[in-house]
Tab-separated table of C-alpha atoms and ligand atoms in Angstrom:
chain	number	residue	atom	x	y	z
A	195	UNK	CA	0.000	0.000	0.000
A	196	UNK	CA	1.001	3.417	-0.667
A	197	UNK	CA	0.816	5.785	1.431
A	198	UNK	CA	0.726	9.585	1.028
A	199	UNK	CA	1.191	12.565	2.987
A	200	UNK	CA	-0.043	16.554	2.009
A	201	UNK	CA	-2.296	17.149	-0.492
A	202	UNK	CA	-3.286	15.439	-3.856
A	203	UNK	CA	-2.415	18.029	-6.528
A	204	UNK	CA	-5.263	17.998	-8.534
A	205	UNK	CA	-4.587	19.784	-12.101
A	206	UNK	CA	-6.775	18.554	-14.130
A	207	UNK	CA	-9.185	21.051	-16.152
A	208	UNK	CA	-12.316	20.234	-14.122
A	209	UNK	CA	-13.463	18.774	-12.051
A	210	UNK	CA	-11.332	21.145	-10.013
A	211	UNK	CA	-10.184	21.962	-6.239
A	212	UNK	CA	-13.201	22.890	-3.847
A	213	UNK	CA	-12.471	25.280	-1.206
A	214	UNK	CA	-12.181	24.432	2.022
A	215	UNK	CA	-14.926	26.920	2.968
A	216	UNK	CA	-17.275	25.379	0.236
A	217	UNK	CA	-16.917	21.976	1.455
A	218	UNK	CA	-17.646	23.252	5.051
A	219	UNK	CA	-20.342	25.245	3.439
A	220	UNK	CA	-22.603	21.723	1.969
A	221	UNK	CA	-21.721	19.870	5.312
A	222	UNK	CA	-25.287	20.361	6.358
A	223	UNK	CA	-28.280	18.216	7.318
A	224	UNK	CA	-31.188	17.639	4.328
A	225	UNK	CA	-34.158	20.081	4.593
A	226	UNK	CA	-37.232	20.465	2.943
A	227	UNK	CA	-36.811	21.456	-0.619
A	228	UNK	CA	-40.740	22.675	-0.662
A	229	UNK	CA	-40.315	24.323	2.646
A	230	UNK	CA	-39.649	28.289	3.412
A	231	UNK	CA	-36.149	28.420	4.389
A	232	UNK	CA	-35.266	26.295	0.460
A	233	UNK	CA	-37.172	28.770	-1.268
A	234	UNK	CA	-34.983	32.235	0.274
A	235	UNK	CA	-31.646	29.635	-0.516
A	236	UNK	CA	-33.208	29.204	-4.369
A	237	UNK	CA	-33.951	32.630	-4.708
A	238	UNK	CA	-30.500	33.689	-3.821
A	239	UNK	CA	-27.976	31.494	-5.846
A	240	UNK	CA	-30.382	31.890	-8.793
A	241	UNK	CA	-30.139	35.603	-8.698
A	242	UNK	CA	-26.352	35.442	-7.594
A	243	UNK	CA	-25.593	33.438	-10.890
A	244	UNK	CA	-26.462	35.949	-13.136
A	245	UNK	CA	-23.556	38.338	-12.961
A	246	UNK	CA	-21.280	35.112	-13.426
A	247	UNK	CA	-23.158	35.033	-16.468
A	248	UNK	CA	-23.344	38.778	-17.320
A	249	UNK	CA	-26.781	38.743	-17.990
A	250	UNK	CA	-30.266	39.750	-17.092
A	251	UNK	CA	-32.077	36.936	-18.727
A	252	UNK	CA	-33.397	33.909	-17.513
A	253	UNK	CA	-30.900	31.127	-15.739
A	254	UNK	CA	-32.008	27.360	-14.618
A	255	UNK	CA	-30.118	25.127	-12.468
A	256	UNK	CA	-30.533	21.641	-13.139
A	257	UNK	CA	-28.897	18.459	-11.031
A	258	UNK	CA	-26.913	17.024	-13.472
A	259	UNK	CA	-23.840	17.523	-15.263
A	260	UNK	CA	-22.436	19.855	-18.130
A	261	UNK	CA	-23.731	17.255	-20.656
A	262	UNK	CA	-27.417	17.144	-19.359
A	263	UNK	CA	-27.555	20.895	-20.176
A	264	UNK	CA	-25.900	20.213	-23.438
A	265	UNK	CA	-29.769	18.327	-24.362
A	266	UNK	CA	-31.223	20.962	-22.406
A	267	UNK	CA	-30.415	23.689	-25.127
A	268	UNK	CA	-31.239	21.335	-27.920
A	269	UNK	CA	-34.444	19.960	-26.816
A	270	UNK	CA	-36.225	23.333	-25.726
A	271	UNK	CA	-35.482	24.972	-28.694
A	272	UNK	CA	-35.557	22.882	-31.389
A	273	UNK	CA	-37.755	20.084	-33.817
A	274	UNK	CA	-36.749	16.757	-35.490
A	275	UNK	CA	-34.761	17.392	-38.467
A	276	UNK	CA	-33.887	21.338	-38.121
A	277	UNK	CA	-30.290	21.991	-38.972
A	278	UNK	CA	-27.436	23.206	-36.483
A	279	UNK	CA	-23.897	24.452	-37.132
A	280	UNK	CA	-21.439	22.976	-35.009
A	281	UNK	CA	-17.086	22.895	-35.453
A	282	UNK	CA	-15.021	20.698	-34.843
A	283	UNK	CA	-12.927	22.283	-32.395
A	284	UNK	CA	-11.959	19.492	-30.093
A	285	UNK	CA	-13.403	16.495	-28.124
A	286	UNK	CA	-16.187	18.622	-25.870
A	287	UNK	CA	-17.279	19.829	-29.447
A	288	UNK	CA	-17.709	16.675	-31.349
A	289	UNK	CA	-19.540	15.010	-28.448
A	290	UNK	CA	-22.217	17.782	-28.469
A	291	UNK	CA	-22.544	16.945	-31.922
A	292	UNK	CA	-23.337	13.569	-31.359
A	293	UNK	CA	-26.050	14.669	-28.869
A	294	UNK	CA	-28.048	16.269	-31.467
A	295	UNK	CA	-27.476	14.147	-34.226
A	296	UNK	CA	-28.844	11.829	-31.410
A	297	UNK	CA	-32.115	13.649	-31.568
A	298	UNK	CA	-32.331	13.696	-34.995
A	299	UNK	CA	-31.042	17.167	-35.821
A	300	UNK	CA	-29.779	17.873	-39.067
A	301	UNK	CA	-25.923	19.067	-38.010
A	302	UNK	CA	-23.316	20.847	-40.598
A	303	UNK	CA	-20.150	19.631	-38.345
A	304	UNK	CA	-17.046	22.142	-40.097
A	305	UNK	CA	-14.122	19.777	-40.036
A	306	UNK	CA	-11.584	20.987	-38.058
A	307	UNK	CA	-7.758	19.615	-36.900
A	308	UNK	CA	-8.051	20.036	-33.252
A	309	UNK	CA	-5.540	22.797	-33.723
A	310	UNK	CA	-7.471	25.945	-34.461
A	311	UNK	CA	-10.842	27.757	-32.831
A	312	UNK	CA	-13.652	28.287	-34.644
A	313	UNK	CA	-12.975	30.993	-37.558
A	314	UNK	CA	-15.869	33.692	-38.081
A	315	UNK	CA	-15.320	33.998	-41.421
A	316	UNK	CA	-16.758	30.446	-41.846
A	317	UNK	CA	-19.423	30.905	-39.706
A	318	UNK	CA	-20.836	34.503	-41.756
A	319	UNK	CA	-20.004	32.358	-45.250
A	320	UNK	CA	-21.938	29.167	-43.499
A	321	UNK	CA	-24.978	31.952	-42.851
A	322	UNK	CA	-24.466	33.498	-45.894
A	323	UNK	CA	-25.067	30.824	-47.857
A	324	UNK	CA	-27.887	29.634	-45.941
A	325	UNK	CA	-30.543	32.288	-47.751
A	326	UNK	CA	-33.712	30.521	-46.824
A	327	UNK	CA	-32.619	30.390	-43.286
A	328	UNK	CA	-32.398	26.555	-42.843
A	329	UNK	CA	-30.555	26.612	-39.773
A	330	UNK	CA	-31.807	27.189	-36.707
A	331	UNK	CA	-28.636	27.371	-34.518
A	332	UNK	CA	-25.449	27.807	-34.280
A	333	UNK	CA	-23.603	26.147	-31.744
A	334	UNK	CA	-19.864	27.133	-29.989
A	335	UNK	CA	-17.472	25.338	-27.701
A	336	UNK	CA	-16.458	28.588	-26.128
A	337	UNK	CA	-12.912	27.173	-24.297
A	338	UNK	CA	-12.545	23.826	-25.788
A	339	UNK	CA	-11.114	21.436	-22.658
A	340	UNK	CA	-9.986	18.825	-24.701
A	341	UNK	CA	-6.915	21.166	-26.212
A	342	UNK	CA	-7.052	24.776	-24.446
A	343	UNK	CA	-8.700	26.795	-27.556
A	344	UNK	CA	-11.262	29.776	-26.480
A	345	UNK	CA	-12.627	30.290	-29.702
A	346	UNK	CA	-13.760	34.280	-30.550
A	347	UNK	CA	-17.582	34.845	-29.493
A	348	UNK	CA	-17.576	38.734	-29.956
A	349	UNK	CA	-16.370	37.911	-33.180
A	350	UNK	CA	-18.311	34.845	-34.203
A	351	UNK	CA	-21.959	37.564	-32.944
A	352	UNK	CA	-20.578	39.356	-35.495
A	353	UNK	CA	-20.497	37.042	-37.579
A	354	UNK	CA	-23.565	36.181	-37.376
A	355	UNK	CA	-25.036	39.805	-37.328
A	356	UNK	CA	-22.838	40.424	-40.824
A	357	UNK	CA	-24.817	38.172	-42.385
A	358	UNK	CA	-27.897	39.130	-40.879
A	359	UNK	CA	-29.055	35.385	-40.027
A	360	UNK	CA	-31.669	34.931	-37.148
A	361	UNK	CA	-30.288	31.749	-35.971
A	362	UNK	CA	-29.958	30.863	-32.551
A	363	UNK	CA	-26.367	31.448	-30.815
A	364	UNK	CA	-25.460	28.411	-28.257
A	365	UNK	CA	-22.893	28.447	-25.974
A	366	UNK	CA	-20.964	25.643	-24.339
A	367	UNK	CA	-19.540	27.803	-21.291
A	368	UNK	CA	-18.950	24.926	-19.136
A	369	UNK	CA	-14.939	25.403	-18.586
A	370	UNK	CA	-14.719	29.158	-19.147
A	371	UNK	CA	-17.448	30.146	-16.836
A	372	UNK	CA	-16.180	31.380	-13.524
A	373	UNK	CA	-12.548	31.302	-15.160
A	374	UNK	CA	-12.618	33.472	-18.503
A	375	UNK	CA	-14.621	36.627	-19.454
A	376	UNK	CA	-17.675	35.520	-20.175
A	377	UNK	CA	-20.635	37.948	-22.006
A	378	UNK	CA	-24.199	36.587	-22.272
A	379	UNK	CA	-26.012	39.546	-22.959
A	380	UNK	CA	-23.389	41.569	-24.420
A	381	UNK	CA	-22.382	38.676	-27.285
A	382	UNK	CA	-26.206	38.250	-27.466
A	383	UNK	CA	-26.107	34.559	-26.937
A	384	UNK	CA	-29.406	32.816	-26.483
A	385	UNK	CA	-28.344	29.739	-24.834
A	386	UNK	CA	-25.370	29.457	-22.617
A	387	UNK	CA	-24.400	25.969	-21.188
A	388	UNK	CA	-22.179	25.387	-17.976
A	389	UNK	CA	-21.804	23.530	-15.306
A	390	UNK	CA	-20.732	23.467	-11.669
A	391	UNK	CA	-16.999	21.497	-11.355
A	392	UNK	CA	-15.165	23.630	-13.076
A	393	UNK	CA	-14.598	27.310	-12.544
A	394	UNK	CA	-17.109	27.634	-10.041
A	395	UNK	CA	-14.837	25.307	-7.705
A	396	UNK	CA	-18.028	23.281	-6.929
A	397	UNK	CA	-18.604	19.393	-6.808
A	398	UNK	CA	-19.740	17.965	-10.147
A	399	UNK	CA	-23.906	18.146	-9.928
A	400	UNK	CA	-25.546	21.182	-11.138
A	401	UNK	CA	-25.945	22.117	-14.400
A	402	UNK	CA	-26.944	25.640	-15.665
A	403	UNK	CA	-28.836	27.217	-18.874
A	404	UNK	CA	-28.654	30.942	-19.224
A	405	UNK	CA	-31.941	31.731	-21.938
A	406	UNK	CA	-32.523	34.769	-24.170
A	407	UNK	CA	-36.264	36.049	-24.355
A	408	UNK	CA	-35.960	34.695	-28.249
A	409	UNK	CA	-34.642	30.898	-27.034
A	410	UNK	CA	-37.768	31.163	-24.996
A	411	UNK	CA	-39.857	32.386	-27.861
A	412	UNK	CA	-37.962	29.259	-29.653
A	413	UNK	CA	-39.659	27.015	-27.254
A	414	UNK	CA	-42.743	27.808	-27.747
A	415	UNK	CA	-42.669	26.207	-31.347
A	416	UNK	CA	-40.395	23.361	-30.521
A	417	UNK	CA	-41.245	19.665	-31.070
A	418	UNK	CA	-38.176	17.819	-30.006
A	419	UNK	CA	-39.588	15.734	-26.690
A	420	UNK	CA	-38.370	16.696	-23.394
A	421	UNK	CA	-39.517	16.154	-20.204
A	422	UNK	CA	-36.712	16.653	-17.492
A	423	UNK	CA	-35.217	19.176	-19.211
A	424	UNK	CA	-38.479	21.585	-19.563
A	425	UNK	CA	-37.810	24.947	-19.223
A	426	UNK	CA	-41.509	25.629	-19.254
A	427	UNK	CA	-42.117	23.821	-15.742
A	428	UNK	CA	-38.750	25.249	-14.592
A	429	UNK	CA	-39.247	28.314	-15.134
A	430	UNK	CA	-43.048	28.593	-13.058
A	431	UNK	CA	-41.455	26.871	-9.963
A	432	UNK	CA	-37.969	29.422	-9.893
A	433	UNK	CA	-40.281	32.278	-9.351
A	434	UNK	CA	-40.683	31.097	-6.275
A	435	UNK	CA	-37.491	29.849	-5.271
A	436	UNK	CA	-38.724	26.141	-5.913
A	437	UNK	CA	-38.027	23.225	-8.281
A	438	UNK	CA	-40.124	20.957	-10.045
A	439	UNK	CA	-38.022	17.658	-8.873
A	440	UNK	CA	-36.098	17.617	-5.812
A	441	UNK	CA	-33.072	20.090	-6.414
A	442	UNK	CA	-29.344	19.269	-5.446
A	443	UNK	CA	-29.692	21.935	-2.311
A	444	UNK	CA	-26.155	20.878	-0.645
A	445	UNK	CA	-24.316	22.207	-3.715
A	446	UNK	CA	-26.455	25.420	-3.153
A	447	UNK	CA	-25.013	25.786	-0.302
A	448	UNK	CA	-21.831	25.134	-2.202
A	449	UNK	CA	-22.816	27.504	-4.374
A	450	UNK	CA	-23.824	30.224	-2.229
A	451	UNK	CA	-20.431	30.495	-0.507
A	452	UNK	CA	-18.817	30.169	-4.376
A	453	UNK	CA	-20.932	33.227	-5.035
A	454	UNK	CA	-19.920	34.802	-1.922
A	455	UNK	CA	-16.133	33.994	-3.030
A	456	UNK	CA	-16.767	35.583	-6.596
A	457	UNK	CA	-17.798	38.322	-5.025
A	458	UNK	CA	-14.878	39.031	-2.320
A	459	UNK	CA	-12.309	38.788	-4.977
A	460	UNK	CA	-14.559	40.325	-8.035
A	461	UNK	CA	-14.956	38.845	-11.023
A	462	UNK	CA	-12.779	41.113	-13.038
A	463	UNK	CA	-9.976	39.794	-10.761
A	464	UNK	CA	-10.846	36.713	-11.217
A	465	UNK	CA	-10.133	36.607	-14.677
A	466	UNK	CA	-6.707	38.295	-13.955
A	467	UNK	CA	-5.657	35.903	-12.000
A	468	UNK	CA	-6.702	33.022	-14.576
A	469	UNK	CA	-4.276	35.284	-17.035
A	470	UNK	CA	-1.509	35.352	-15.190
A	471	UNK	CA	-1.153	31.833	-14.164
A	472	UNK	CA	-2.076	30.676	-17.922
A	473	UNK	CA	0.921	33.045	-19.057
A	474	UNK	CA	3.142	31.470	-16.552
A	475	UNK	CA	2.274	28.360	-17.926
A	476	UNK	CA	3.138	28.705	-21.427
A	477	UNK	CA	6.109	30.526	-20.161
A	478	UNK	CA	7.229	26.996	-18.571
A	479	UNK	CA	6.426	25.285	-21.974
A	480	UNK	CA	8.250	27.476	-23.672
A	481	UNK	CA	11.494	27.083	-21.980
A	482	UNK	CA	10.430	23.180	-21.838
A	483	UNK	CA	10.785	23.555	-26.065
A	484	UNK	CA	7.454	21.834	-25.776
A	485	UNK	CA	4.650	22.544	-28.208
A	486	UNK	CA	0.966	24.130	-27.305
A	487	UNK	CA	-1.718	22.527	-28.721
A	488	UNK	CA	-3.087	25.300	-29.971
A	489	UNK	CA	-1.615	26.993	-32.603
A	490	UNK	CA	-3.595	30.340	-32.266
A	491	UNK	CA	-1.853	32.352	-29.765
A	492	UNK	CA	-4.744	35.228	-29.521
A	493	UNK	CA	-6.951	31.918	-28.125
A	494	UNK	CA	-4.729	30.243	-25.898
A	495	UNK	CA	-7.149	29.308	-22.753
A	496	UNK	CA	-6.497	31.106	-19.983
A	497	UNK	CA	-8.317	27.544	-17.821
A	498	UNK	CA	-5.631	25.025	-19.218
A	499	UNK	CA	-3.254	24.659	-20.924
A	500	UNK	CA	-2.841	21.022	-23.341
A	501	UNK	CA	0.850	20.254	-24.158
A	502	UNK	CA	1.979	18.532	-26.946
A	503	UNK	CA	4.559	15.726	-26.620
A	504	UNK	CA	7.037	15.055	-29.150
A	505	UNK	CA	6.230	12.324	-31.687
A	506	UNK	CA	6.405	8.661	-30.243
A	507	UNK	CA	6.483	9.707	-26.664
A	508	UNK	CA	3.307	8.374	-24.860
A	509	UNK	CA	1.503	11.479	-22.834
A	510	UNK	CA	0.340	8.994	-20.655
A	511	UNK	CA	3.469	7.470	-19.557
A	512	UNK	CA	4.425	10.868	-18.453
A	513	UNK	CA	1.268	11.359	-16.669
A	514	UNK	CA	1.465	7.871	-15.051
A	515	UNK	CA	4.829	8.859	-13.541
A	516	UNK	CA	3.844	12.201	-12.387
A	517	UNK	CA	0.601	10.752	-10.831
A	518	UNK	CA	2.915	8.165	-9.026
A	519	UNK	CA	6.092	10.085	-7.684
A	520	UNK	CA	4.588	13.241	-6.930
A	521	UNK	CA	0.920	12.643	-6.440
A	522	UNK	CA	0.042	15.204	-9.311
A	523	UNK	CA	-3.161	14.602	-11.499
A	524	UNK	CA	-2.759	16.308	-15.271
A	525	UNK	CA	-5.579	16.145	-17.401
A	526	UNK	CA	-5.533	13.065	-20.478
A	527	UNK	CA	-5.493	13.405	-23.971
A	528	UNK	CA	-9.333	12.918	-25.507
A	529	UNK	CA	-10.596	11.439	-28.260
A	530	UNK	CA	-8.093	12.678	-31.334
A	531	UNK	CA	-5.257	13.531	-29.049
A	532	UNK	CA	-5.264	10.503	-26.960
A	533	UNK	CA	-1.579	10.244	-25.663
A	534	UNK	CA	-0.707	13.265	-27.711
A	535	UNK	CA	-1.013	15.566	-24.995
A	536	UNK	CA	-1.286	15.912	-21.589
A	537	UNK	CA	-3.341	19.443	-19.918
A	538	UNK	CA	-2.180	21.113	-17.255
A	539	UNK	CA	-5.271	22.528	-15.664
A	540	UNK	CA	-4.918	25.924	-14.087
A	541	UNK	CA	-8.812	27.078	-13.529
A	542	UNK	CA	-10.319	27.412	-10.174
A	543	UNK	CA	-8.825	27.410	-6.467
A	544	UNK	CA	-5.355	28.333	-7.263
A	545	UNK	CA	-2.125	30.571	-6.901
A	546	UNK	CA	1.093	31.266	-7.671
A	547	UNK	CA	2.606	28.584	-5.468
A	548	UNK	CA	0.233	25.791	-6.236
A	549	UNK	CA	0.942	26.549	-9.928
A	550	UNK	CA	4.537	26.314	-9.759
A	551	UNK	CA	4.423	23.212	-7.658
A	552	UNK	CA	2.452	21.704	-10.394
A	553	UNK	CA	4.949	23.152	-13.079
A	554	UNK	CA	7.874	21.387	-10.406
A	555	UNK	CA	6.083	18.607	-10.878
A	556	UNK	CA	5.428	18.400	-14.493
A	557	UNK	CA	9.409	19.184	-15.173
A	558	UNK	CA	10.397	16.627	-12.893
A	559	UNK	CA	7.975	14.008	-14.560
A	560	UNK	CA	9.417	15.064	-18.036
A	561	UNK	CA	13.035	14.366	-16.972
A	562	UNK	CA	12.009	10.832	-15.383
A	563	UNK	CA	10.602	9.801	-18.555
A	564	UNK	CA	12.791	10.432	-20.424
A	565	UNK	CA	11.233	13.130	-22.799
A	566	UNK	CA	13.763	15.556	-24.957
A	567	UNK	CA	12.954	19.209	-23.664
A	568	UNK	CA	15.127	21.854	-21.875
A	569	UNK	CA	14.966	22.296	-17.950
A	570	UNK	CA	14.424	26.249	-16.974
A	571	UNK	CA	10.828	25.655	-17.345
A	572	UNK	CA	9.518	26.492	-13.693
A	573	UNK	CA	12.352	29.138	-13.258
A	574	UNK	CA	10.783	30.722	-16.733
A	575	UNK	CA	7.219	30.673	-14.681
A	576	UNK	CA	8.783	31.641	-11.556
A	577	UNK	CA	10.470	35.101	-12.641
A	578	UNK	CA	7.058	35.833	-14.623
A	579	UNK	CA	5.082	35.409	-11.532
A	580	UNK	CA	7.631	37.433	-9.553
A	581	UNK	CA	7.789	40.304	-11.264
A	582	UNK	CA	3.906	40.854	-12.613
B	44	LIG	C1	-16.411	19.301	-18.786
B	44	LIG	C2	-16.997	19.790	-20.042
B	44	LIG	C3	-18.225	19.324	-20.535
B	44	LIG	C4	-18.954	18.153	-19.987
B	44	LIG	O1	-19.397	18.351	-18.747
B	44	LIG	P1	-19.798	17.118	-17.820
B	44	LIG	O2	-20.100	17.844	-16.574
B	44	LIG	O3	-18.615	16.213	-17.745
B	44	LIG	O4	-20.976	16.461	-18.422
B	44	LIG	C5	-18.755	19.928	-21.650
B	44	LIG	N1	-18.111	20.899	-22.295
B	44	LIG	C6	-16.929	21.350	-21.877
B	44	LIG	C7	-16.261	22.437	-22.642
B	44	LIG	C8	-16.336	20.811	-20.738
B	44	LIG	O5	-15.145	21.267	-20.317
């Protein structure tokens, strides 16, 4: 048996590190989820959510996770056989796809290499094109997990406004949320999806939909089945604080002290912080000679960070022998870059000196295995982080 003392460095891109104070936060007997003292609880985390959002529309918390929400925004707003826009940015990308194709939507998936974001000038020729307004949404992996690629929204709503198509904008929020600048209203998205285990440093277990006015207009005419995933019956109950199925209320009380935590440090600050310890990462690669996954510098992710290793070197040898001499967790390679890559995950409860003792630990792993780079990597992050 092995034993181990200190803490498990956990650096993988979600589900991430829960606060101390949010785990002493949900430690809390079951109450009534139709009595009084649920309803002021629902009332507050559903109003406290929306400026994590930046927006004024409608939010719903589900119990589930990121993917449930995922069918949420297809299933409310759409029929059998409409057609969506969807790119291939990574792994999180091409797995929504297969939940609509699932329920029979009609999706245009643009090829992509894994490599690069989604580029705006395909999605205004896509629209373009589309003159009798056959698609019905548009749908955006805003940070892709799987390599560390934030694709452009601001750009992609204009897009979309350029060629003047009334499609519906969906978001896939779920690892930038809490982590990245985020703009509901502003980038006039009409569905955003997200989740609790990532940026919001909560347990895996609720699931969120931000909705524009016109996504509930949307679902007024929609004929795709749903039954869990109503908005309609949603909706009614959240007025009052209440759910229509028994709600996941210790991870509101999880969520309530998140919120509380957002708001101590500001959001703004938030995102600075993200920054910073993303720069200090790819300062570390860098010196490594290691490659980023993504090959768009203006989207690097500022919630992870997916490192390329050279070819014939197995990511997951490296991560096997970080995860056993130094107790460090990195973040696999998915679906196309299975033991390509290995992600350094640097969203959530973190600073400077948890990030460099991941970074230690990620050089160290990188000598043991025997993988060609150049040492200097944590020093590189190191005089970053000391003098910004
Ligand atoms: C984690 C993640 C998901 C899936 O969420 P689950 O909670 O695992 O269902 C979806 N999209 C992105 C971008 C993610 O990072």
């Amino acid at each position: 048996m092995t034993v181990r003392r200190g803490r498990h460095f956990l650096h993988i891109p979600g589900p991430t590190n829960v606060p101390d104070r949010v785990l002493r936060a949900m430690d809390r007997p079951n109450i009534d989820h139709r009595g009084p003292d649920f309803a002021e609880l629902g009332l507050r985390v559903l109003a406290g959510l929306k400026p994590i959002f930046k927006t004024q529309d409608t939010v719903v918390i589900y119990p589930s996770s990121g993917t449930g929400c995922w069918e949420a925004a297809l299933v409310n707003t759409l029929s059998p056989g409409d057609k969506v826009l969807m790119f291939e940015v990574g792994q999180f990308a091409f797995l929504w796809a297969e939940v609509a194709r699932n329920f029979g939507l009609d999706v245009d998936f643009v090829a992509g290499d894994w490599r690069h974001g989604v580029d705006p000038d395909v999605v205004e020729a896509k629209l373009s094109a589309d003159t009798d307004h056959a698609i019905k949404a548009v749908c955006v992996v805003h940070n892709e997990t799987s390599n560390g690629i934030t694709s452009p929204l601001a750009r992609i709503r204009e897009a979309m406004d350029a060629a003047g198509h009334p499609a519906l904008l969906m978001v896939d929020a779920v690892s930038a949320l809490g982590s990245m600048d985020y703009r509901h209203d502003e980038w006039r998205v009409d569905v955003t999806v997200a989740s609790s285990q990532k940026g919001l440093m909560l347990p895996a277990g609720l699931g969120f939909n931000a909705i524009s006015d016109k996504a509930l207009a949307a679902a007024k005419e929609a004929r795709l089945p749903r039954a869990y995933w109503d908005w309609g019956a949603m909706i009614k109950m959240n007025a009052d604080g209440f759910f229509p199925y028994t709600p996941a209320t210790n991870l509101f009380y999880a969520l309530d002290e998140a919120l509380k935590m957002f708001d101590e440090e500001g959001l703004e600050n938030v995102f600075v912080r993200h920054s910073r310890l993303a720069e200090a990462t790819r300062r570390a690669l860098t010196a490594w000679g290691l490659e980023n996954a993504c090959l768009q510098p203006e989207l690097y992710s500022s919630a992870l960070t997916a490192v390329m290793v050279p070819d014939g070197a197995s990511a997951d040898a490296v991560r096997r022998i970080i995860l056993e001499r130094f107790d460090l967790s990195l973040g696999s390679g998915l679906g196309k870059l299975a033991d390509k890559v290995f992600r350094i995950g640097h969203l959530g409860d973190l600073n400077d000196l948890t990030l460099t003792g991941a970074l230690t630990g990620v050089e160290m792993g990188l000598s043991l295995s025997g993988i060609p780079h150049q040492a200097g990597g944590v020093d590189a992050a190191m005089r970053y982080l000391a003098e910004t």
